[in-house]
PDB file of C-alpha atoms and ligand atoms in Angstrom:
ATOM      1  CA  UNK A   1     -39.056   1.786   0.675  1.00 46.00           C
ATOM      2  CA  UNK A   2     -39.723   4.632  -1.845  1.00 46.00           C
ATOM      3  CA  UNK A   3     -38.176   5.083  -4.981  1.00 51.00           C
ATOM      4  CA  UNK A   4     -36.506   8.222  -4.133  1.00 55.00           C
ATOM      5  CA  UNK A   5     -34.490   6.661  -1.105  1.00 59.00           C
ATOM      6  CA  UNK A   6     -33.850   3.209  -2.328  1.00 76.00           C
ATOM      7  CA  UNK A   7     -29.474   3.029  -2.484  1.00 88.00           C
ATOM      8  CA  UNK A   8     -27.272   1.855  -5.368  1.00 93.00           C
ATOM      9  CA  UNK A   9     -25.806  -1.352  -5.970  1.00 95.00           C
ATOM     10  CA  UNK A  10     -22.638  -1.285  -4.297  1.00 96.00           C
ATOM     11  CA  UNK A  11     -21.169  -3.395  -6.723  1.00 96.00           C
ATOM     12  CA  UNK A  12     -21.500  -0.389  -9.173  1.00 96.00           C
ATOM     13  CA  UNK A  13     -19.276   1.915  -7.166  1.00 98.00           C
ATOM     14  CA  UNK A  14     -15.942   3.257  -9.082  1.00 97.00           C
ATOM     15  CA  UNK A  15     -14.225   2.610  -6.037  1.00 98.00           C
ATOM     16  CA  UNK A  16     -14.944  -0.819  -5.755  1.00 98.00           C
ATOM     17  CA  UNK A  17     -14.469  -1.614  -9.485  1.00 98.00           C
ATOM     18  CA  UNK A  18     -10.909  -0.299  -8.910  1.00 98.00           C
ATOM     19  CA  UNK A  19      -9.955  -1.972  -6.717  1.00 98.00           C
ATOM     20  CA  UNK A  20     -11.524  -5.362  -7.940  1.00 98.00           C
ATOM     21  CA  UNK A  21      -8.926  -4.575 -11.094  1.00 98.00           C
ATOM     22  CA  UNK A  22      -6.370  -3.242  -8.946  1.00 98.00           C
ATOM     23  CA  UNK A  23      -6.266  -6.510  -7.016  1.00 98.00           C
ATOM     24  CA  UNK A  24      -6.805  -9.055  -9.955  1.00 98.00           C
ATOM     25  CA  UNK A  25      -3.826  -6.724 -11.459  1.00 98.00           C
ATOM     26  CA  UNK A  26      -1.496  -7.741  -8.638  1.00 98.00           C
ATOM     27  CA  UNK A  27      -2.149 -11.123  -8.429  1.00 98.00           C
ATOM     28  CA  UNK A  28      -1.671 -10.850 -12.479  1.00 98.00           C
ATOM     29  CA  UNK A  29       2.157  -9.191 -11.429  1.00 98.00           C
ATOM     30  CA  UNK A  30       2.870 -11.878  -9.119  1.00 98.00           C
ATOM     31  CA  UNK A  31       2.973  -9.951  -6.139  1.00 98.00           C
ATOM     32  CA  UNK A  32      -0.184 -11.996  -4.377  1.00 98.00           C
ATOM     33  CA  UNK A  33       0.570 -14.996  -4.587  1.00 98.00           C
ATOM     34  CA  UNK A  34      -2.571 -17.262  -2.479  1.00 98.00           C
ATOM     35  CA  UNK A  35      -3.773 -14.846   0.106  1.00 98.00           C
ATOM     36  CA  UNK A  36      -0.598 -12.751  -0.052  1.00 98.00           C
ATOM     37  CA  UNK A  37      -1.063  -8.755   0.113  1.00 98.00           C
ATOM     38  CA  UNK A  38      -3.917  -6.777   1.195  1.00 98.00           C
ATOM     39  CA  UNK A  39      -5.266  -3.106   0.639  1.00 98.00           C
ATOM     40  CA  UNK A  40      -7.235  -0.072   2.309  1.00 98.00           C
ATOM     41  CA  UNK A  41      -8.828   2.908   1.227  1.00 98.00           C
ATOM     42  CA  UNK A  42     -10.239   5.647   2.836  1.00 98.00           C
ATOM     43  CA  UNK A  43     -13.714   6.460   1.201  1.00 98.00           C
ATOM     44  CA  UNK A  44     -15.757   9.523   2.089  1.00 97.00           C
ATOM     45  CA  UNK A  45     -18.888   9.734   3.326  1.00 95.00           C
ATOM     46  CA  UNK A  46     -20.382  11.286   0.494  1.00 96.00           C
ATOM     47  CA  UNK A  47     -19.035   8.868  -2.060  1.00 96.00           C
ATOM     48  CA  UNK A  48     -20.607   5.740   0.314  1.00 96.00           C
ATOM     49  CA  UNK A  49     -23.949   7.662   0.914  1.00 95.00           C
ATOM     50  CA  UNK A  50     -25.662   6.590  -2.544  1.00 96.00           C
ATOM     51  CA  UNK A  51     -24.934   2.899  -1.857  1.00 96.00           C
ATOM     52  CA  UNK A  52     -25.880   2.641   2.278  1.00 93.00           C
ATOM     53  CA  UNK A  53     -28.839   3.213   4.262  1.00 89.00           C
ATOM     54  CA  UNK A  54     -26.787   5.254   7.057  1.00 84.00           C
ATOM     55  CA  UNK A  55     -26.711   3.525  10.894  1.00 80.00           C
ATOM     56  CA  UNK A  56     -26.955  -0.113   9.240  1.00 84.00           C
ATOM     57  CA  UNK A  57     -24.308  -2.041  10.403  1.00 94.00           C
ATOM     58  CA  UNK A  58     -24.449  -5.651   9.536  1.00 96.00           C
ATOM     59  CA  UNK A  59     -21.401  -6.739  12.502  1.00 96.00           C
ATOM     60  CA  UNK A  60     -19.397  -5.311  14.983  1.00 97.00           C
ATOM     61  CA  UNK A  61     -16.368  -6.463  16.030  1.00 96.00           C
ATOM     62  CA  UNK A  62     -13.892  -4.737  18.354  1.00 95.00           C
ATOM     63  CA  UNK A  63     -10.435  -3.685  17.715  1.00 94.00           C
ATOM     64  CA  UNK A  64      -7.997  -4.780  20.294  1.00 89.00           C
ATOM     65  CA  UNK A  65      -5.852  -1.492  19.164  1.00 91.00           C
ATOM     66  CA  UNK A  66      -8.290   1.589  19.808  1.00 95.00           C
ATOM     67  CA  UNK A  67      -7.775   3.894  16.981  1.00 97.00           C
ATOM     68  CA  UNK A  68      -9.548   6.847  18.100  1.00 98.00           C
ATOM     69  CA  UNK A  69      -8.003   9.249  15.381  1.00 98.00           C
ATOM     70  CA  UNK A  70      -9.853   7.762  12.863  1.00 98.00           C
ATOM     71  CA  UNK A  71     -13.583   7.571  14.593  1.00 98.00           C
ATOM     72  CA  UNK A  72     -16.174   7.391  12.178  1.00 97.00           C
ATOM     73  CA  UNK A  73     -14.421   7.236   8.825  1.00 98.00           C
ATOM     74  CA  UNK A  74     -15.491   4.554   5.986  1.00 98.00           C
ATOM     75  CA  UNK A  75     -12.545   1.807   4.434  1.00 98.00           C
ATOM     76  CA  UNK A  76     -12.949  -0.301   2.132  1.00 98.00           C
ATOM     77  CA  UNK A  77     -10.852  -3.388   2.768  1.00 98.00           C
ATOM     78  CA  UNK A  78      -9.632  -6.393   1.908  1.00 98.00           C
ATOM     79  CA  UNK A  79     -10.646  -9.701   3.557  1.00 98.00           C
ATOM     80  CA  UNK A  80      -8.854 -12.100   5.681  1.00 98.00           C
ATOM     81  CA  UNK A  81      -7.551 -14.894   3.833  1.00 98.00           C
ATOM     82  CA  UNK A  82      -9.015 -13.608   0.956  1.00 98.00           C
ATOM     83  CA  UNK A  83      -7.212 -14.697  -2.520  1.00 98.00           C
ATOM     84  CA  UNK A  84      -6.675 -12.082  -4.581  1.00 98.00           C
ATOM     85  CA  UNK A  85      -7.091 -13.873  -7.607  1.00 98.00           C
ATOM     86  CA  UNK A  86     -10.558 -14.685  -6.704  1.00 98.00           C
ATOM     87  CA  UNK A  87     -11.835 -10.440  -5.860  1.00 98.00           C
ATOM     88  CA  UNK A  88     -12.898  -9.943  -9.306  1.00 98.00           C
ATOM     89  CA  UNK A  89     -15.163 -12.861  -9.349  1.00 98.00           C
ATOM     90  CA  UNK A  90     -16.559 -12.374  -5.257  1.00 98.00           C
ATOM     91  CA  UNK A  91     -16.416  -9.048  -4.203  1.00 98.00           C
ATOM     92  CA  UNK A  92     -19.060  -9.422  -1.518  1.00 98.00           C
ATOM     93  CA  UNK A  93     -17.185 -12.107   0.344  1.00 98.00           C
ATOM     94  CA  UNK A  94     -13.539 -11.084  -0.182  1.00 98.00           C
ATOM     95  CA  UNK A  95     -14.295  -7.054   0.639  1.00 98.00           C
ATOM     96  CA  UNK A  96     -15.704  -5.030   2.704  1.00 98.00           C
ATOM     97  CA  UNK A  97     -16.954  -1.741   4.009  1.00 98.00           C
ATOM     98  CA  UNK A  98     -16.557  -0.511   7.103  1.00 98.00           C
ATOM     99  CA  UNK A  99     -16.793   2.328   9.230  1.00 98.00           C
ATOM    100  CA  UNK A 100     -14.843   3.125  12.602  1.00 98.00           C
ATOM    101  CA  UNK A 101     -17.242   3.122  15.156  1.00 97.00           C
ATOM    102  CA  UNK A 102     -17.207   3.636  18.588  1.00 94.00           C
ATOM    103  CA  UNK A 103     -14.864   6.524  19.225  1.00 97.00           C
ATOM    104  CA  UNK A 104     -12.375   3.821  17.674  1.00 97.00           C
ATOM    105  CA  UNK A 105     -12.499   0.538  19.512  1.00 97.00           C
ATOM    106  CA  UNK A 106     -14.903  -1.057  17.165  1.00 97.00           C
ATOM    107  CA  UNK A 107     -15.775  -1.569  13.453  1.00 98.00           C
ATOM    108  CA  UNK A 108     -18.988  -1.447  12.314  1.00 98.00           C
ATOM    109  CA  UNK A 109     -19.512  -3.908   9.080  1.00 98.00           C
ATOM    110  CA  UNK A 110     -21.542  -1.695   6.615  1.00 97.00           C
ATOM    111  CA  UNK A 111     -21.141  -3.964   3.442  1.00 97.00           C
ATOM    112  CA  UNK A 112     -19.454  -7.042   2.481  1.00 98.00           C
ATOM    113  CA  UNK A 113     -17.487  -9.964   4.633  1.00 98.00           C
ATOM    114  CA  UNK A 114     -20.622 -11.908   3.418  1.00 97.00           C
ATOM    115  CA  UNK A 115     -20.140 -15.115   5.171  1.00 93.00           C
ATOM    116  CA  UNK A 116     -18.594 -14.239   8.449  1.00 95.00           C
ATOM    117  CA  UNK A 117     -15.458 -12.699   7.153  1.00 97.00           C
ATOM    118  CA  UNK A 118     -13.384  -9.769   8.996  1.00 97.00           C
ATOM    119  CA  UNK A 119     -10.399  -7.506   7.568  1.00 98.00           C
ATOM    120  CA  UNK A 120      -6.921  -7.864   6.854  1.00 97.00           C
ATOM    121  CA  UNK A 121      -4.889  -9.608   9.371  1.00 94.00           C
ATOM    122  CA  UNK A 122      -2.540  -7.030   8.696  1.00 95.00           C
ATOM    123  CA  UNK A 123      -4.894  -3.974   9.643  1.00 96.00           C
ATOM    124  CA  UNK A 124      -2.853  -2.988  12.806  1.00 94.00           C
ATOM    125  CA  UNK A 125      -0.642  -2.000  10.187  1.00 94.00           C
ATOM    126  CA  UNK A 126      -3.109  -0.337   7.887  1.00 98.00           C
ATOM    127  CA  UNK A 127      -4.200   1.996  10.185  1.00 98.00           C
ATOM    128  CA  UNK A 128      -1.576   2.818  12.314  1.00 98.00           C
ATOM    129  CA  UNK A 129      -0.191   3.975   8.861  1.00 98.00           C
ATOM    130  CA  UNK A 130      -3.387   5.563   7.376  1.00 98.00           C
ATOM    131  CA  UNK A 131      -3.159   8.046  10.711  1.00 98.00           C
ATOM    132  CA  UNK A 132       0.520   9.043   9.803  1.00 98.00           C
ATOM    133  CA  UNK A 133       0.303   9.166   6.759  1.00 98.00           C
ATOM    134  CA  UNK A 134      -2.892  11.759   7.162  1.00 98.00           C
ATOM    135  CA  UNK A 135      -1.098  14.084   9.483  1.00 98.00           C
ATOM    136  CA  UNK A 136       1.193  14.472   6.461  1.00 98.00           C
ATOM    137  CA  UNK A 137      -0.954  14.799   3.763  1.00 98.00           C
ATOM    138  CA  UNK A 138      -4.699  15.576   3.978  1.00 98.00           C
ATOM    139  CA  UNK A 139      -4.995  13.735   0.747  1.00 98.00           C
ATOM    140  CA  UNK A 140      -3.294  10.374   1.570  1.00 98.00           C
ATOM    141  CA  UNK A 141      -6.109   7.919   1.134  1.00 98.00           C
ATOM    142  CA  UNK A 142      -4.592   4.832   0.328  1.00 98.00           C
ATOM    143  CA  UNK A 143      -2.646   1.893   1.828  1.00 98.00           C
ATOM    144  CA  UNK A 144      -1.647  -1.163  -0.344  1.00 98.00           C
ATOM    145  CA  UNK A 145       0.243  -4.190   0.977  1.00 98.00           C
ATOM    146  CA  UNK A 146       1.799  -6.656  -1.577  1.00 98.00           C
ATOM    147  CA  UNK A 147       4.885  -9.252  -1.954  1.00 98.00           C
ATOM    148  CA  UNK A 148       6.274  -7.482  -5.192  1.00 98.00           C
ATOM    149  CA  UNK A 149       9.059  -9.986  -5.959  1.00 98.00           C
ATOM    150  CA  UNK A 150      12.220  -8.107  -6.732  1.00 98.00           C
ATOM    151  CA  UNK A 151      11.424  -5.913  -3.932  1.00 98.00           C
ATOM    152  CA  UNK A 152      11.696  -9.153  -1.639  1.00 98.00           C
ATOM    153  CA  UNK A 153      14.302 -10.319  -3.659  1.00 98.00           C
ATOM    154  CA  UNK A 154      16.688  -7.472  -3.650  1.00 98.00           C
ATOM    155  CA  UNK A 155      16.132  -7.573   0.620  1.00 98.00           C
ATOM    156  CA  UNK A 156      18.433 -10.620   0.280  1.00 98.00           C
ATOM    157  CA  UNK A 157      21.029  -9.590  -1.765  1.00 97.00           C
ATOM    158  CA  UNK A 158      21.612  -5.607  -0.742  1.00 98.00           C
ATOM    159  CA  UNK A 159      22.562  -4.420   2.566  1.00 98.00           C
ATOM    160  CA  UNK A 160      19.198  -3.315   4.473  1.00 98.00           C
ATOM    161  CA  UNK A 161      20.334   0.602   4.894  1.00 98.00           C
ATOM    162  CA  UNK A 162      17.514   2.689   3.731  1.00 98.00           C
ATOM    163  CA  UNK A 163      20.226   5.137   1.899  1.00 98.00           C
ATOM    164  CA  UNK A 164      21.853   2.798   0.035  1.00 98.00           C
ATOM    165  CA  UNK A 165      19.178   0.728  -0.805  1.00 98.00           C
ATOM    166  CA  UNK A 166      17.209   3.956  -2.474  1.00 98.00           C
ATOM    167  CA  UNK A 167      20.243   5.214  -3.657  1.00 98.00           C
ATOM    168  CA  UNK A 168      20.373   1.426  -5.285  1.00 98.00           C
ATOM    169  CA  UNK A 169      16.315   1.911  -6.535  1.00 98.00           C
ATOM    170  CA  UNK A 170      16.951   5.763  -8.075  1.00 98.00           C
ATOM    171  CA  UNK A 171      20.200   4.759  -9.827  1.00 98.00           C
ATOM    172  CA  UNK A 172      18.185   1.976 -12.340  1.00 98.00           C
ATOM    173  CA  UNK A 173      15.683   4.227 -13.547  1.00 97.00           C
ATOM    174  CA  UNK A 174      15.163   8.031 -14.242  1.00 98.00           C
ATOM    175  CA  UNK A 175      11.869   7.411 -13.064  1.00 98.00           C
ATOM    176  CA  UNK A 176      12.518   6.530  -9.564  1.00 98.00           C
ATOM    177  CA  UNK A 177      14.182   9.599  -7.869  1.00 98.00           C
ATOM    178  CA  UNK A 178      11.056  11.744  -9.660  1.00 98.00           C
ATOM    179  CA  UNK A 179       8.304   9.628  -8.440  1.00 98.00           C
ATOM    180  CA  UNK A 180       9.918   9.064  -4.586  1.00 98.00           C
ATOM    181  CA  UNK A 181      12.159  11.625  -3.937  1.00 98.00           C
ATOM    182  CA  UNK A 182      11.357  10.781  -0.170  1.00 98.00           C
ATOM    183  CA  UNK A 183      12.801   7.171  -0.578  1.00 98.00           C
ATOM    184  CA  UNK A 184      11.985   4.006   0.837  1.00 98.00           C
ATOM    185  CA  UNK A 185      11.782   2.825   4.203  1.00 98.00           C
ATOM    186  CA  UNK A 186      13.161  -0.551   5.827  1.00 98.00           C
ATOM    187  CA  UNK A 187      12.195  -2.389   8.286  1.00 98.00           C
ATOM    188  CA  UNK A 188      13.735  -5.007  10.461  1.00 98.00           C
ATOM    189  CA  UNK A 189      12.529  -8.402   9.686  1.00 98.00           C
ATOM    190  CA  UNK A 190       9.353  -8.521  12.026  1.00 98.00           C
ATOM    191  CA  UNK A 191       6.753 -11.134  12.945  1.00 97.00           C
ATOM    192  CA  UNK A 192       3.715  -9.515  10.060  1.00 96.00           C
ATOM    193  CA  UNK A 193      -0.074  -9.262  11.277  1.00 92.00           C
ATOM    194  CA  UNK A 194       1.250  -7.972  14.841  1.00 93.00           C
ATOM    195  CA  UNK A 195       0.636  -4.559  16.477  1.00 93.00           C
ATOM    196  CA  UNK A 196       4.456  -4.185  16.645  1.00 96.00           C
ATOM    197  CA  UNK A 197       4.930  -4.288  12.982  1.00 96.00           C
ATOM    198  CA  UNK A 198       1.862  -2.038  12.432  1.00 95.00           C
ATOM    199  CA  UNK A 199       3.937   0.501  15.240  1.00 97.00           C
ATOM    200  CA  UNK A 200       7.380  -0.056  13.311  1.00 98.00           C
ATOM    201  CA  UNK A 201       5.922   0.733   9.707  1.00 98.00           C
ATOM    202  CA  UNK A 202       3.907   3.504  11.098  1.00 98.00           C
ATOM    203  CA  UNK A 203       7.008   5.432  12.352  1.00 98.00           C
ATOM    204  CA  UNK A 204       8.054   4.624   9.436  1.00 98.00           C
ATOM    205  CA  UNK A 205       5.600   6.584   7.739  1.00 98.00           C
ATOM    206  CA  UNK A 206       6.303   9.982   8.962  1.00 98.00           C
ATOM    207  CA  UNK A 207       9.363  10.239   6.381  1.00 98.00           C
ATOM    208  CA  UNK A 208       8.708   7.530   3.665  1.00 98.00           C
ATOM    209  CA  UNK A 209       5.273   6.999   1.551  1.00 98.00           C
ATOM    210  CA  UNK A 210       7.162   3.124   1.070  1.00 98.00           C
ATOM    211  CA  UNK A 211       7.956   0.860   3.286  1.00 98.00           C
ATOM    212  CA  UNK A 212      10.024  -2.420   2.553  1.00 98.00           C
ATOM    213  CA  UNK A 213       9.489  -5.460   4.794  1.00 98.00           C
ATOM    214  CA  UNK A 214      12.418  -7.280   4.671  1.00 98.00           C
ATOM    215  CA  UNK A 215      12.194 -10.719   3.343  1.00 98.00           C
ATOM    216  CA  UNK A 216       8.295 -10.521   3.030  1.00 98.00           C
ATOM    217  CA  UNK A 217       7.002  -7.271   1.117  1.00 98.00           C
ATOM    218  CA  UNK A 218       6.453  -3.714   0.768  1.00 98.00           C
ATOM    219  CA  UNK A 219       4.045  -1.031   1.858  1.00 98.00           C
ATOM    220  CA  UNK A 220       2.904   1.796  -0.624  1.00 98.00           C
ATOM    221  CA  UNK A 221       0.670   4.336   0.325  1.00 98.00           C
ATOM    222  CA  UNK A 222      -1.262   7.095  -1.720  1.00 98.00           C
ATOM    223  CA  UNK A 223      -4.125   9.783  -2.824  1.00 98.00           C
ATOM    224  CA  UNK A 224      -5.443   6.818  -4.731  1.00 98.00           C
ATOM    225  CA  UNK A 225      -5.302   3.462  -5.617  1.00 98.00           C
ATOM    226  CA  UNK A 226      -3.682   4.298  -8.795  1.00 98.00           C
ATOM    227  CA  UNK A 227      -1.023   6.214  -7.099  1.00 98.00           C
ATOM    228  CA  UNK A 228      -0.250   3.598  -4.635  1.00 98.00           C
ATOM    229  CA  UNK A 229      -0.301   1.046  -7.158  1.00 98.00           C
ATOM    230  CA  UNK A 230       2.283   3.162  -9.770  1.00 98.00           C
ATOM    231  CA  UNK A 231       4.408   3.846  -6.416  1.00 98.00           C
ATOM    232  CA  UNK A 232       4.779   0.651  -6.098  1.00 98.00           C
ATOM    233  CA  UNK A 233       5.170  -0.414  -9.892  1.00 98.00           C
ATOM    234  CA  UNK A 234       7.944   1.434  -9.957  1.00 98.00           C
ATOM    235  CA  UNK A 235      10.085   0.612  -7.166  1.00 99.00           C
ATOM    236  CA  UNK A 236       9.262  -2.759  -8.687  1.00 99.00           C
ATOM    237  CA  UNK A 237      10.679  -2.352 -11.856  1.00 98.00           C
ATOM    238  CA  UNK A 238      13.793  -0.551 -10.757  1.00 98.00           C
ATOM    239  CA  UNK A 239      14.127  -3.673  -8.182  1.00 98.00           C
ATOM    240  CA  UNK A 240      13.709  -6.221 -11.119  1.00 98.00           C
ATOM    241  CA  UNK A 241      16.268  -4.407 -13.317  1.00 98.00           C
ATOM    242  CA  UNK A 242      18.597  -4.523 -10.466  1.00 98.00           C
ATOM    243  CA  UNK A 243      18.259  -8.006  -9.993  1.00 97.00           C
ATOM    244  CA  UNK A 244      18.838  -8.855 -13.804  1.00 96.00           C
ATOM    245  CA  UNK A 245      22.154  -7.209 -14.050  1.00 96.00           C
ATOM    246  CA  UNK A 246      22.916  -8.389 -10.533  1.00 95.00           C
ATOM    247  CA  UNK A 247      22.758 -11.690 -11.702  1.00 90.00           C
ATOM    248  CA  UNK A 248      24.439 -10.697 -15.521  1.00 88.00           C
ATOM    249  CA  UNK A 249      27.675 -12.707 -15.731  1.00 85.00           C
ATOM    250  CA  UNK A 250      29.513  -9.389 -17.066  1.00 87.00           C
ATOM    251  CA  UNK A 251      28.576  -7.712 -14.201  1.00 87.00           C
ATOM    252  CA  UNK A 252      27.433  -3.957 -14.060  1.00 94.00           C
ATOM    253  CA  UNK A 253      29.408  -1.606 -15.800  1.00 94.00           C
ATOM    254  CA  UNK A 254      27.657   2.053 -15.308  1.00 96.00           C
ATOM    255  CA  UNK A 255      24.437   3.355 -12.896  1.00 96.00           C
ATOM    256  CA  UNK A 256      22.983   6.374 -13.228  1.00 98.00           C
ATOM    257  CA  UNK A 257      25.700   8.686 -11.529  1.00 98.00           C
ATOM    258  CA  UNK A 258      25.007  10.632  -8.025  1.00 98.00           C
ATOM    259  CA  UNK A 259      25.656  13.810 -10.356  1.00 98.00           C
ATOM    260  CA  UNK A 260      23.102  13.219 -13.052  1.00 98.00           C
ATOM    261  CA  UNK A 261      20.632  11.629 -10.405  1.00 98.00           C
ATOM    262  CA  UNK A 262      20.796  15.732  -8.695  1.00 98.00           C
ATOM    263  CA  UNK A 263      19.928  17.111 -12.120  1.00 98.00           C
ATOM    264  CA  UNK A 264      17.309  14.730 -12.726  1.00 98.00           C
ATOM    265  CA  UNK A 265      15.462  15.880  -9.391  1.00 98.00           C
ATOM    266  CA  UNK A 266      16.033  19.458 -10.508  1.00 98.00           C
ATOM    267  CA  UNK A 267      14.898  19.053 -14.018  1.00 98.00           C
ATOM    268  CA  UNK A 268      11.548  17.655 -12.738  1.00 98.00           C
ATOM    269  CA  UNK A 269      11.408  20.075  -9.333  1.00 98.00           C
ATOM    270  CA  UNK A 270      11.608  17.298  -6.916  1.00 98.00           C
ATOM    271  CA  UNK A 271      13.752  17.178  -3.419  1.00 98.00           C
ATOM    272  CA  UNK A 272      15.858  14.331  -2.789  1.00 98.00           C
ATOM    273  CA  UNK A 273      15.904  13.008   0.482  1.00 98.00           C
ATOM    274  CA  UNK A 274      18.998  14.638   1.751  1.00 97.00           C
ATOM    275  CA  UNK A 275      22.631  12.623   2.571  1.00 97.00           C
ATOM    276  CA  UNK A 276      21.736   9.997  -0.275  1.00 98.00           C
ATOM    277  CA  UNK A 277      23.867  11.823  -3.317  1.00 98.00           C
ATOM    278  CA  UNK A 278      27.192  12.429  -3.025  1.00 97.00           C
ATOM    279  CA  UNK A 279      28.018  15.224  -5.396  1.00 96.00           C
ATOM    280  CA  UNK A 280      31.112  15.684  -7.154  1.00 90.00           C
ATOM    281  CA  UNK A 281      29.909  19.353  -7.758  1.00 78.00           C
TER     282      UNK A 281
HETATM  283  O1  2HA B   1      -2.609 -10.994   3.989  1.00 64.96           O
HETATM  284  O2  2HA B   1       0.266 -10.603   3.049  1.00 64.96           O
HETATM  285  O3  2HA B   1       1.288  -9.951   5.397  1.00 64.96           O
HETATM  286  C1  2HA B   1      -1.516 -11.828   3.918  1.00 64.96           C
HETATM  287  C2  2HA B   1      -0.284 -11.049   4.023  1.00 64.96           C
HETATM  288  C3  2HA B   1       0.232 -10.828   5.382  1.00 64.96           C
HETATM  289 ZN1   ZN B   2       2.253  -9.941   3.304  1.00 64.96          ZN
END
C-alpha cells in the first residue's frame, strides 16, 4: 500500500475519543452500572473515510428488523455486553463501526467487535429512534441509552403521566424547561432489547427528544454526544433534587410556580409543550 492511501488509526478519531470519555463518564455517574446503557452515533462518511479502506467489511450479520431508511449510513456503537467501565481501556472489542448494508437488512462490520462481538441488544430501539428522530431534525445524530438513577427512581414514586412528570422535572430547576421545552416521554414498563420497545420509544420520538423507561432507564437523543449527554444530565439532576426533598422530613414547601416557569421559557425564547402550565395570568 502507498503512503498516500494508507488510513488513520481509528483509535485517533475525535469521535471515538468522545465517546470512550462519554462512556467512562457514565459509568463514573452511576448510570451503567455492569453492562447497563448503551449508545449510537451517526457518523458521516466523510468523517470515517480517513480511517477505512471503503468496501472492507470485516462481518455481516443480518438484522431481523429491515431498516431500509437508513441504507448505507455509518454508526458507531456500543457492544453487547460490553461494560462500560472497561471502553476506555478496549475500544476495539467493546465498539464498533458499522455501516447499513444491504438496502437495510444487514450490517456490515467495518471496525471493531474484535473478538466476535455484535451491537447493542437494544439496537431495535436505536434505530427505530435514529429514523424518527431524523425526519425531525436533519441534525439529530445521536442516541444514548443509560440507567440514570433518579430518573429510575422518581418512576417509582411519581405517577407515570408524561405532563405531570415534566411539569415535576421543569419545576426543580430553571434549567430544565430551557433545555427541553418538548418534555419527556414515558413509556409503559416493557420487556427492553425487544422490537416492541424499540416501536413504543420510537413513536415516542416524534414529540419528545427523551424518553423514560419506567423502572429501567431513559433515552436521550441529540446533534452530538455532548448534547445527548447534557440532555440527559439535566433531567438527572432535576430528578435527584426531586428525590432529596421528596424524601426531606419537612417536606416541600415551594416549586418553581406554573407562572414563573411561562416567563422563564419566554425569557430564553423557548416553547413549552402546550397543556403542562396552568397560568394564573
Ligand atoms: O445494554 O441497558 O437495556 C444493557 C441495557 C439494556
Ligand atoms: Zn438498559
Amino acid at each position: 500500500m502507498s503512503i498516500v492511501n494508507a488510513k488513520r488509526n481509528m483509535l485517533e478519531a475525535p469521535f471515538l475519543k468522545q465517546m470512550m470519555q462519554a462512556t467512562q463518564n457514565m459509568w463514573r455517574l452511576g448510570w451503567d452500572e455492569r453492562n447497563g446503557g448503551n449508545v449510537s452515533v451517526i457518523l458521516d462518511e466523510e468523517e470515517v473515510a480517513p480511517y477505512i479502506e471503503k468496501g472492507s467489511a470485516i462481518r455481516t450479520i443480518s438484522l431481523d428488523f429491515p431498516v431500509p431508511e437508513l441504507a448505507g449510513k455509518y454508526f458507531l456503537v456500543t457492544a453487547s455486553g460490553s461494560y462500560f467501565k472497561n471502553i476506555i481501556d478496549n475500544p476495539e472489542e467493546l465498539l464498533g463501526i458499522i455501516q447499513v448494508a444491504d438496502g437495510g437488512n444487514e450490517l456490515d462490520i467495518i471496525w471493531g467487535f474484535a473478538n466476535g462481538g455484535k451491537p447493542t441488544s437494544e439496537l431495535p430501539s436505536h434505530f427505530m429512534s435514529h429514523i424518527v428522530r431524523l425526519e425531525h431534525d436533519e441534525n439529530h445524530r445521536v442516541i444514548m441509552h443509560n440507567h440514570a438513577t433518579n430518573v429510575v427512581a422518581m418512576t417509582f414514586t411519581h405517577e407515570l403521566d408524561e405532563a405531570a412528570f415534566t411539569k415535576s422535572l421543569w419545576q426543580m430547576e430553571s434549567e430544565c424547561i430551557i433545555v427541553f421545552p418538548d418534555g419527556v416521554g414515558l413509556l409503559p414498563w416493557m420487556i427492553p432489547g425487544t422490537t416492541e420497545i424499540g416501536k413504543e420509544t420510537a413513536k415516542k420520538m416524534n414529540e419528545y427528544r427523551l424518553v423514560v423507561w419506567p423502572h429501567h432507564g431513559i433515552f436521550g437523543t441529540g446533534s452530538s454526544i455532548d448534547d445527548a449527554f447534557g440532555l440527559i444530565e439535566t433531567a438527572e439532576k432535576a430528578a435527584q433534587i426531586y428525590m432529596l426533598i421528596h424524601s426531606h422530613r419537612g417536606g416541600v414547601k415551594q416549586v418553581i410556580t406554573d407562572d414563573q416557569l411561562s416567563v422563564l421559557a419566554e425569557a430564553f425564547g423557548v416553547i413549552p409543550k402546550p397543556g403542562i402550565l396552568q397560568l394564573t395570568k
